[in-house]
Coordinates of C-alpha atoms in Angstrom, one line a residue:
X458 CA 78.6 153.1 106.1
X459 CA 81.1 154.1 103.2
X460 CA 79.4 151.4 100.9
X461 CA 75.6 152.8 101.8
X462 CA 76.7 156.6 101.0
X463 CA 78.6 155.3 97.7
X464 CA 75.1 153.1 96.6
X465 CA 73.1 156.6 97.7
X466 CA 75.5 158.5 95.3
X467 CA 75.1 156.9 92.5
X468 CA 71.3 157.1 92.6
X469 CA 71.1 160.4 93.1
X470 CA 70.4 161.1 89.4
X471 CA 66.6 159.2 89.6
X472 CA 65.8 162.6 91.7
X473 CA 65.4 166.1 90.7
X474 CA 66.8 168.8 92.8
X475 CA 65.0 169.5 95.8
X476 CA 63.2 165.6 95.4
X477 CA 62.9 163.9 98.4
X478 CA 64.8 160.4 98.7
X479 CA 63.2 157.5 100.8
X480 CA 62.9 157.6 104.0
X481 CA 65.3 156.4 106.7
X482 CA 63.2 153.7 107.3
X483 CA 62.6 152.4 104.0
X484 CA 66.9 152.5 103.0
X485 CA 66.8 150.5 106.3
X486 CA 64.6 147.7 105.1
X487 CA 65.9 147.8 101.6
X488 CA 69.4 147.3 102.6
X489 CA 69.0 145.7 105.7
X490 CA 71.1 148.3 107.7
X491 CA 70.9 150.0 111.3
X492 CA 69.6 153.5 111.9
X493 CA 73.1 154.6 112.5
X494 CA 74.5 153.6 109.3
X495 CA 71.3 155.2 107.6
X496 CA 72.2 158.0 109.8
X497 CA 76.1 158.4 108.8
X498 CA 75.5 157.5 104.9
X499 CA 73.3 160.6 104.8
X500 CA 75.9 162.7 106.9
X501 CA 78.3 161.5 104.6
X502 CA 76.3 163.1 101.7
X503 CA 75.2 166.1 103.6
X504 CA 79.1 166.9 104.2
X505 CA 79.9 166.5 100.3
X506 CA 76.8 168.6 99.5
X507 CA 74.9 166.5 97.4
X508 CA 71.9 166.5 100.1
X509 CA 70.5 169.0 102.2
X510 CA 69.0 166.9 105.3
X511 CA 65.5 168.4 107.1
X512 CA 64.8 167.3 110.6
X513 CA 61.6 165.6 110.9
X514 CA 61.3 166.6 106.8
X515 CA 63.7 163.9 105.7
X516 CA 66.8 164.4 103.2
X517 CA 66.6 165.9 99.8
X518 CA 69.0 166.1 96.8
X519 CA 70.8 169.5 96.8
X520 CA 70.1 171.7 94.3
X521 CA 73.4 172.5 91.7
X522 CA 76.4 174.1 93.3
X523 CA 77.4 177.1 91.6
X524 CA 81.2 177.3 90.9
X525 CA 83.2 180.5 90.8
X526 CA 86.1 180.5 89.2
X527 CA 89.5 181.4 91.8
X528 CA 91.0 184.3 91.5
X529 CA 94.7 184.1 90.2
X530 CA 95.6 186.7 92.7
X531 CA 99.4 188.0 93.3
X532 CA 101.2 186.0 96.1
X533 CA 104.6 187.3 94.8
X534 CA 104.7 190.1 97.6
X535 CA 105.1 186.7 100.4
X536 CA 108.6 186.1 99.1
X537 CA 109.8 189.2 100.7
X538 CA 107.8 189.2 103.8
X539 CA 108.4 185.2 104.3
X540 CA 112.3 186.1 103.9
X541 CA 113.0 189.4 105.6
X542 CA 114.2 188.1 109.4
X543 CA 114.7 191.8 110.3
X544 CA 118.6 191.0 111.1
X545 CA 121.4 190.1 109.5
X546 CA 122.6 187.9 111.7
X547 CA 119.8 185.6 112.1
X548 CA 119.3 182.2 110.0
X549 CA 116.9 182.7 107.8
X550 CA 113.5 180.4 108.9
X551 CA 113.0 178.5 105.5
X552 CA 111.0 175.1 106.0
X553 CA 111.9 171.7 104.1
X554 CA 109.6 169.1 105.7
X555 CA 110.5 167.0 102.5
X556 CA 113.1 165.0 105.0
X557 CA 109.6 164.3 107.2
X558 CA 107.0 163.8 104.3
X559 CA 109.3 161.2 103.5
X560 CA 107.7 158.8 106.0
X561 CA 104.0 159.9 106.5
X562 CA 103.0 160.3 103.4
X563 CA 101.4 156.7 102.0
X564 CA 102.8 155.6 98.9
X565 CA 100.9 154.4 96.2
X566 CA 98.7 151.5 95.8
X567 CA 101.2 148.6 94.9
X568 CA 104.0 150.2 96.7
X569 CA 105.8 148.6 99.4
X570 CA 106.0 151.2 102.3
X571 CA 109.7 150.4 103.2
X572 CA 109.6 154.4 104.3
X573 CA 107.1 154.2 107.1
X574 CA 107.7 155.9 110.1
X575 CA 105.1 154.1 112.1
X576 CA 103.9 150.5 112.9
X577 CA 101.5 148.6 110.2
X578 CA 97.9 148.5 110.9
X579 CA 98.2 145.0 111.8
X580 CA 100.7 145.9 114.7
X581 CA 99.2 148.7 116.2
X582 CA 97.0 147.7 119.2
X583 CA 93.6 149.0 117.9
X584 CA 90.9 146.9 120.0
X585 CA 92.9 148.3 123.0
X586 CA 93.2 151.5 122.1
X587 CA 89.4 151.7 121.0
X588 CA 88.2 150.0 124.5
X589 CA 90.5 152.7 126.1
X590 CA 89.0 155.7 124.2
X591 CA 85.6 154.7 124.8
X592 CA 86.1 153.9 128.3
X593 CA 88.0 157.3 128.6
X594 CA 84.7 159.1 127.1
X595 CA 82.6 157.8 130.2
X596 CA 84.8 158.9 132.5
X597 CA 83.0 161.7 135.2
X598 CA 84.8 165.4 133.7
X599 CA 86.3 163.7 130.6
X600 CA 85.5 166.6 128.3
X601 CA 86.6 169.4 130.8
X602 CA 89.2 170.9 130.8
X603 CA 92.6 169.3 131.9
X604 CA 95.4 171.0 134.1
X605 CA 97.8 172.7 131.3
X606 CA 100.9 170.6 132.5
X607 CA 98.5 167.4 132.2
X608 CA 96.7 164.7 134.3
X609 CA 98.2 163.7 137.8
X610 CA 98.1 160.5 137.5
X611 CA 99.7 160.5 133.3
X612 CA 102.3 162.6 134.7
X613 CA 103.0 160.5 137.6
X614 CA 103.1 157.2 134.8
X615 CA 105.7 159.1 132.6
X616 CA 107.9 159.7 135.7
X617 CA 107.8 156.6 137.1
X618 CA 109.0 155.4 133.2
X619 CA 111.8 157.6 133.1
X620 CA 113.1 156.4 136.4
X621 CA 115.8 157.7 138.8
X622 CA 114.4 160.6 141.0
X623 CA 112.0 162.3 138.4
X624 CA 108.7 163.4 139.7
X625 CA 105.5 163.7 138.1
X626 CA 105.7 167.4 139.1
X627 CA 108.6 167.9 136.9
X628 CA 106.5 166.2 133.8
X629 CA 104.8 167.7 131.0
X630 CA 102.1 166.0 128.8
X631 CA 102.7 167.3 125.2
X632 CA 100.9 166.6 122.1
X633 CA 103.5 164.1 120.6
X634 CA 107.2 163.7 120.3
X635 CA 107.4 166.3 117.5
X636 CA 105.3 168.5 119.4
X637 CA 107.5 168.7 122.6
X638 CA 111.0 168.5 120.2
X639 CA 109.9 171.9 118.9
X640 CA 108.7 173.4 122.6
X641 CA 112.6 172.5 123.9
X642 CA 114.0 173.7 121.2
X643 CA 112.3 176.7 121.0
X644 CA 112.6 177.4 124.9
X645 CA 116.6 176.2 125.2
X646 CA 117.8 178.2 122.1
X647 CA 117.4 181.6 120.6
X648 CA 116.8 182.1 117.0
X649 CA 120.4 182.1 115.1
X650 CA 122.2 180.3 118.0
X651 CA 123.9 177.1 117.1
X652 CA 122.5 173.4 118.3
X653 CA 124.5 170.5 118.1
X654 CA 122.6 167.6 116.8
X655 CA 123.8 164.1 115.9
X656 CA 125.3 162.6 112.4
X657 CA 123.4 161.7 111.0
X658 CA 119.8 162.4 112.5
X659 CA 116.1 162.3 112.4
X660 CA 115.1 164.8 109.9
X661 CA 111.9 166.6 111.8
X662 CA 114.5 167.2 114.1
X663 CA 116.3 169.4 111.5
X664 CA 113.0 170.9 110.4
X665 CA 112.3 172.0 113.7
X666 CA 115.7 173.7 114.1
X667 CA 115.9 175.6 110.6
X668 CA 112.2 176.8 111.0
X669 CA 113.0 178.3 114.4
X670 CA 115.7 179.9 112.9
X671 CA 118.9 177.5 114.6
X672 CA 121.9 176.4 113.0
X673 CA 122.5 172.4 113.3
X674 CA 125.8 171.5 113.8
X675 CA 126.6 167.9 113.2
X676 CA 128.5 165.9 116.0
X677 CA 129.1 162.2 114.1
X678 CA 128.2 159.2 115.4
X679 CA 129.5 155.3 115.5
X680 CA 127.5 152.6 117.1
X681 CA 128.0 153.4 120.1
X682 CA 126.6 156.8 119.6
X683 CA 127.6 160.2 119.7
X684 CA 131.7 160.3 119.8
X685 CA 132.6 162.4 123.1
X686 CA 135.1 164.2 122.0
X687 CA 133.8 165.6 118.6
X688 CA 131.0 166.7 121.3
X689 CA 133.3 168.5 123.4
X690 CA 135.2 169.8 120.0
X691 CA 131.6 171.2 119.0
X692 CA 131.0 172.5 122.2
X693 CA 134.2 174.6 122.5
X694 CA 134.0 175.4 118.5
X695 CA 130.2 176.8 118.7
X696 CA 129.7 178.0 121.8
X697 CA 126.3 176.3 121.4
X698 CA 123.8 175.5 124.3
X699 CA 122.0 173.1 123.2
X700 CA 122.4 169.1 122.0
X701 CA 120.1 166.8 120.7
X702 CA 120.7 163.0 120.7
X703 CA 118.4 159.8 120.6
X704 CA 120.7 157.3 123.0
X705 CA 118.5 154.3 122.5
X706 CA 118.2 153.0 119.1
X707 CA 118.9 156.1 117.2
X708 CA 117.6 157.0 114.2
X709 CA 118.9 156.7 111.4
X710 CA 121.8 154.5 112.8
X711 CA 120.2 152.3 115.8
X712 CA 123.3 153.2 118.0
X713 CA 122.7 152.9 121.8
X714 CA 124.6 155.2 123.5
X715 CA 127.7 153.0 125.3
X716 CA 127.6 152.9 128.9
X717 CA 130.9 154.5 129.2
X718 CA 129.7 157.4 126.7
X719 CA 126.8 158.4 128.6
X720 CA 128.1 159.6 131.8
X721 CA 130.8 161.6 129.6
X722 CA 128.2 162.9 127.2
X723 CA 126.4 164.3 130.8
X724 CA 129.8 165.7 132.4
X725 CA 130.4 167.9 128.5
X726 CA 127.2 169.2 128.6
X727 CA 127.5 170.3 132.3
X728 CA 131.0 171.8 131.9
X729 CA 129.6 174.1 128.7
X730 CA 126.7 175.1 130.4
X731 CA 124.3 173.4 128.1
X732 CA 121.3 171.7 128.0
X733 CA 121.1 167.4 126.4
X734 CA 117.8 167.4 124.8
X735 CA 116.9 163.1 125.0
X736 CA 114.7 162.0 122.4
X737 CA 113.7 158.8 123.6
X738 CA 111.3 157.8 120.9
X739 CA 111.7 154.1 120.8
X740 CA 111.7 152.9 124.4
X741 CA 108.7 151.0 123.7
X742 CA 109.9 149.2 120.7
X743 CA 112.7 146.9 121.8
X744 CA 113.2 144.1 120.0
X745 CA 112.4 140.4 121.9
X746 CA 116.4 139.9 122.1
X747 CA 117.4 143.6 123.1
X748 CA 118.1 142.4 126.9
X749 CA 118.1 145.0 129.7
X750 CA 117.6 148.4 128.5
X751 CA 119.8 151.5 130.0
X752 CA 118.0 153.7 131.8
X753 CA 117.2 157.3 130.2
X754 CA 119.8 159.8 130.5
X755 CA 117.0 162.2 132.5
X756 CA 117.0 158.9 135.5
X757 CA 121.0 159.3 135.7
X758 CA 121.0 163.4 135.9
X759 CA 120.2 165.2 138.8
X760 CA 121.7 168.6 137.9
X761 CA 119.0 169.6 134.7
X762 CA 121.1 169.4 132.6
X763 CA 118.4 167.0 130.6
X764 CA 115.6 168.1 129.1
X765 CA 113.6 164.2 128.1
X766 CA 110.8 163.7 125.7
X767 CA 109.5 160.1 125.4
X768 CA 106.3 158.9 123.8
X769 CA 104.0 156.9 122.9
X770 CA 102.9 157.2 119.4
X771 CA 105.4 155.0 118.1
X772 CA 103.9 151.7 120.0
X773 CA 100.8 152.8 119.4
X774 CA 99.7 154.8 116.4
X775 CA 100.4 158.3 114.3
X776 CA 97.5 159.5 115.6
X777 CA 97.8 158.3 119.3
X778 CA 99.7 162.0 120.0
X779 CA 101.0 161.4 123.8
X780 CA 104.0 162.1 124.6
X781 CA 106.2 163.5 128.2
X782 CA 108.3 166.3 128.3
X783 CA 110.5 166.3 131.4
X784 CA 112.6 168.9 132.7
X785 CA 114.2 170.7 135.8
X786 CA 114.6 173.9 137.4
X787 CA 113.9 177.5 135.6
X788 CA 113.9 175.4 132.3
X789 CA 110.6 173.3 133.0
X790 CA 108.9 176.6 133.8
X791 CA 109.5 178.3 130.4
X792 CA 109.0 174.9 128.5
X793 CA 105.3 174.8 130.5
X794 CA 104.7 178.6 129.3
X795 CA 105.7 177.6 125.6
X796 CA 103.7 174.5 125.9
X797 CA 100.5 176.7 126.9
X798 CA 101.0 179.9 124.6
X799 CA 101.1 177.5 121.7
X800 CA 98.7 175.1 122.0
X801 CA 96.9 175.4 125.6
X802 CA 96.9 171.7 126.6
X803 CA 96.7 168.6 125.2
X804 CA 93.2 167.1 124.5
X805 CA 91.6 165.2 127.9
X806 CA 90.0 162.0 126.6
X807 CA 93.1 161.2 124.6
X808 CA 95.0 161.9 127.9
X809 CA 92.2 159.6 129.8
X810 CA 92.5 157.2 127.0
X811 CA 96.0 157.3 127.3
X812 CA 96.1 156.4 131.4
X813 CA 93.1 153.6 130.2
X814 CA 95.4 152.3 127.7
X815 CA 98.8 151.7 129.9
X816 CA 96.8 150.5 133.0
X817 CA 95.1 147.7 131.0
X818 CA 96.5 144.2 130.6
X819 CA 96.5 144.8 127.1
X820 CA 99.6 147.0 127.5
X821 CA 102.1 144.7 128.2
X822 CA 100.6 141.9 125.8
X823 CA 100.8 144.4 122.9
X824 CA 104.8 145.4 123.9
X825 CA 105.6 141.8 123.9
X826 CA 103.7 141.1 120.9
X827 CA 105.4 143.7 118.9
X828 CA 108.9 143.0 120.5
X829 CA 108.7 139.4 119.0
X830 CA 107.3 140.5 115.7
X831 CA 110.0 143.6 115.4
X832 CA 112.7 141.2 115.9
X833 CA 111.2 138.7 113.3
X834 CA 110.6 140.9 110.7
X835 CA 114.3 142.1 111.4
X836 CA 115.7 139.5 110.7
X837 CA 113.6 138.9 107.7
X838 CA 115.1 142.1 105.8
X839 CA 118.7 141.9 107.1
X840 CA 118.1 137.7 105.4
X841 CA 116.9 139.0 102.5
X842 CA 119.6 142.0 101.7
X843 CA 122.2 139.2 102.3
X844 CA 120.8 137.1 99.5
X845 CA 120.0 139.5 97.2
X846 CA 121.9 142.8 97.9
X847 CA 124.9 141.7 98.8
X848 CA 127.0 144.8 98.0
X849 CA 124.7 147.0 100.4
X850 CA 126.5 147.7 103.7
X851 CA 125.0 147.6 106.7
X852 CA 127.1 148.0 109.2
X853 CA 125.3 147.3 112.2
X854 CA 122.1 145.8 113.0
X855 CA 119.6 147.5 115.7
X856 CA 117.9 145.6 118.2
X857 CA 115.0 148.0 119.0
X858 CA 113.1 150.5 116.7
X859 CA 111.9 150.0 113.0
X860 CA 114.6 150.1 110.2
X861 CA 117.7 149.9 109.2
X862 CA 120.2 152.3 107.9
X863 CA 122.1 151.2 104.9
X864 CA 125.0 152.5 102.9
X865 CA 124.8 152.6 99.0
X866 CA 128.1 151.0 97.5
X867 CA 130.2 154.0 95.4
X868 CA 130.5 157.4 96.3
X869 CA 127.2 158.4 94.4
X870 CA 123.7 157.3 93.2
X871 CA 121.4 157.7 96.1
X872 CA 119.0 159.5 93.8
X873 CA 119.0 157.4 91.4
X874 CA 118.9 154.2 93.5
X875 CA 115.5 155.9 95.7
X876 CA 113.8 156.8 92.0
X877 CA 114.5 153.2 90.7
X878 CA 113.1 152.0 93.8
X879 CA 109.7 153.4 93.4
X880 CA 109.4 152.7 89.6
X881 CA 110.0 149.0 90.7
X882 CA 107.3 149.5 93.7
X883 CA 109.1 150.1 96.8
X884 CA 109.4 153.2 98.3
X885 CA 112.5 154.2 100.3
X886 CA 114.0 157.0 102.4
X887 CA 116.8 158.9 101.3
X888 CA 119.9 159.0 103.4
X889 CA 120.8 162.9 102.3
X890 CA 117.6 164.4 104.8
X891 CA 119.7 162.6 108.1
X892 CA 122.7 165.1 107.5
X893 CA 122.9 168.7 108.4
X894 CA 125.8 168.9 106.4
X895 CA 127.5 166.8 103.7
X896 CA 127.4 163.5 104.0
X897 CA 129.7 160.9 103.7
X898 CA 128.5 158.6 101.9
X899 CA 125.1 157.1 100.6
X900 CA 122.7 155.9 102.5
X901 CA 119.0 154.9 102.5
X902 CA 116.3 153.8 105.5
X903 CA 114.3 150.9 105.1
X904 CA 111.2 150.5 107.4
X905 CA 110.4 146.8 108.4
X906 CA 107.6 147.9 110.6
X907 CA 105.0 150.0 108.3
X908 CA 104.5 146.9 105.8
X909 CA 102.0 144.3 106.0
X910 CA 104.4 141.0 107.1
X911 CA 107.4 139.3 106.3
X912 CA 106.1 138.3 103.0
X913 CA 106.2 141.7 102.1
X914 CA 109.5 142.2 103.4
X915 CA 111.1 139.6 101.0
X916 CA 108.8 140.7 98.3
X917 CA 110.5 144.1 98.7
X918 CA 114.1 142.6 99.0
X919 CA 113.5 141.2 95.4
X920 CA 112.3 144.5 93.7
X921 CA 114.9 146.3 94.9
X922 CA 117.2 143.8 93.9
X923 CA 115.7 144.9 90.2
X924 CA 116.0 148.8 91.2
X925 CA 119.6 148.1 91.8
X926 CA 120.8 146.5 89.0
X927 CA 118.6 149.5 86.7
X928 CA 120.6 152.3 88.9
X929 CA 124.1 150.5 87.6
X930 CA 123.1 150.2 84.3
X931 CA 122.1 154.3 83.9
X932 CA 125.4 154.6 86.1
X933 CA 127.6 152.7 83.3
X934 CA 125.4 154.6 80.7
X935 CA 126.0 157.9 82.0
X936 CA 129.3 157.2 82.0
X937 CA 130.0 156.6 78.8
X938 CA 127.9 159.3 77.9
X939 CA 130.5 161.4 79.4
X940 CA 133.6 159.9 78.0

């Protein structure tokens, strides 16, 4: 279709404005294409305005668009109205989405994506998800309106998922894991109160919280997660109500929360009268030798004191936006009302295509399809850092999610190290976005899961091996600059 509008484009010159261009027969024959692509080429051109399209006339070449020059305006009055929070107390709600930009924007042509948030093309299950849409769209009621919390029978899915004694009536379908991060936090926390969140962490998470006007307050974490009693020091420091963890294969870090951590993480919550907020993002995305998985935090808790979103965009693609929001008690019913007042409900044929997609056999073929090739391409990059960036740290070595988290030798240099990077065609994720405070040392993500294979993967290894030897070099030149 793209190729048919592009050919139509570049004749448009042989006609004058308001002349007719062949008929939709006659590009058929001539370059031996269906009606629909005639139909979409034309669309195509219609949209950009370069044809104006008559039914039962034909399509003609639009007449010259007149251009008006913007007006320069004066914007300068936002500053004060963007800034003024009408008390002094409150945090002001500035927005750095840099941190998440990071990892969706694509990098340029030549660029290995060692950034990416999301699994390559070539991963994502596309023929399934297709089949599932388009069965979804045939569905009796499709297109009507869903219930606000979501369908039965998605809802009932994402409970039986989560485990323990969670019912589908305490589920929520949301509009994507980001989506239902920002409706807990916004229903759990008023604006100026303190969360605790993990150290380091994902950075939308930090978005969210500084743009509804919270304070973050880092709890650190080893690899075994988030350290108990640095919790319960927070807790008792803050007064916050609020904490936000990932205990399986957290991000940055890949930590799972240790088995003797969890029920302790549960029992300081409940004793300061605060909410655990479980961002169970990578469920789906085990590697093939993770083993048994522990159960989510929300199976294991039957007081409330969990408030679970899972998803699954990350298994599937960016745009598959489907995620659960679980909760109990008085808090599920203002997370519902938040849910509704902001965005009504989430679209029914992607929640139809959703239930076609995990009742298909294609489901579990894709999960272990992309457990094997996660662990493989794993294995790949932490290979090819040992060979050829040997000084790089990486302390431990995830087996589920999509990256690794790496630490920068020196005190300094992650700048410098992400800009060399890029000019030598890999892009990277700086570590300083994961930290709500100062960090302690260096870091950077690398994505193994956004680039096209293993080949890629060692490919990357070597340029960065380049990047790294330019960073030292303007180190040892800036140093003696300075002496």
């Amino acid at each position: 279709m793209s190729e048919l509008a592009n050919q139509l484009r570049q004749e448009l010159d042989r006609y004058s404005p308001g002349g007719k261009l062949p008929s939709s027969r006659a590009l058929m024959e001539r370059f031996r294409v269906s009606p629909v692509t005639v139909s979409r080429a034309l669309a195509q051109l219609a949209a950009e305005g370069l044809v104006v399209t008559r039914p039962g006339a034909g399509a003609f070449r639009a007449g010259p668009r007149r251009t008006t020059a913007p007006s320069a305006g004066d914007t300068s009055w936002q500053e004060v109205a963007l800034s003024a929070d009408g008390a002094a107390d409150l945090v002001p709600r500035s927005v750095d989405a840099s941190g998440v930009t990071v990892s969706l924007a694509a990098p340029p042509p030549g660029v290995i994506e060692f950034n990416g948030g999301y699994l390559h093309p070539s991963l994502q299950p596309e023929r399934a998800m297709s089949a599932a849409l388009a069965r979804a769209g045939r569905r009796p009621g499709a297109w009507g309106r869903p219930p606000l919390e979501g369908l039965p029978e998605l809802r009932e899915w994402f409970a039986r998922t989560i485990g323990g004694t969670v019912t589908a009536a305490e589920v929520l379908v949301a509009a994507g894991g980001q989506a239902a991060l920002t409706t807990a936090l916004r229903a759990l926390a008023p604006p100026g109160a303190p969360v605790l969140v993990e150290s380091p962490t994902y950075p939308g998470m930090l978005a969210i919280a500084r743009s509804a006007g919270l304070r973050p307050v880092p709890v650190p974490v080893d690899r075994d997660g988030v350290k108990p009693h640095l919790l319960s020091d927070a807790f008792r420091a803050t007064g916050a109500r609020v904490f936000v963890c990932q205990p399986l294969f957290q991000n940055p870090t890949g930590a799972v929360l240790a088995p003797a951590r969890r029920g302790e993480v549960l029992r300081i919550a409940r004793e300061a009268g605060a909410f655990v907020v479980e961002d169970d993002f990578v469920r789906r995305l085990a590697h093939e030798d993770a083993g048994p998985l522990p159960r989510p935090l929300a199976a294991d808790d039957p007081d409330g004191v969990v408030v679970h979103v899972g998803s699954l965009t990350k298994a599937t693609s960016p745009s598959f936006r489907v995620s659960a929001l679980a909760a109990r008690g008085p808090a599920l019913e203002r997370l519902r009302a938040i849910q509704v007042v902001d965005a009504f409900f989430v679209p029914r044929p992607l929640q139809e295509a959703a239930l076609e997609l995990v009742g298909s056999p294609a489901w579990p073929r894709h999960l272990r399809s992309i457990a094997a090739e996660l662990r493989t391409r794993r294995d790949t990059m932490t290979a090819a850092l040992a060979l050829r960036l040997p000084e790089l740290e990486l302390p431990h070595v995830p087996s589920g999610g999509y990256h690794l988290w790496v630490r920068l030798p020196g005190s300094g240099g992650e700048a410098a190290f992400t800009a060399a990077a890029l000019r030598a065609g890999v892009a990277l994720a700086p570590g300083r976005p994961y930290f709500s405070a100062e960090p302690p040392a260096p870091h950077v993500r690398l994505s193994f899961a956004a680039v096209a294979g293993t080949e890629e993967i060692e490919e990357g290894a070597r340029r960065l091996r380049q990047a790294c030897d330019e960073a030292l070099m303007e180190s040892v030149r800036q140093h003696s600059r300075d002496l």
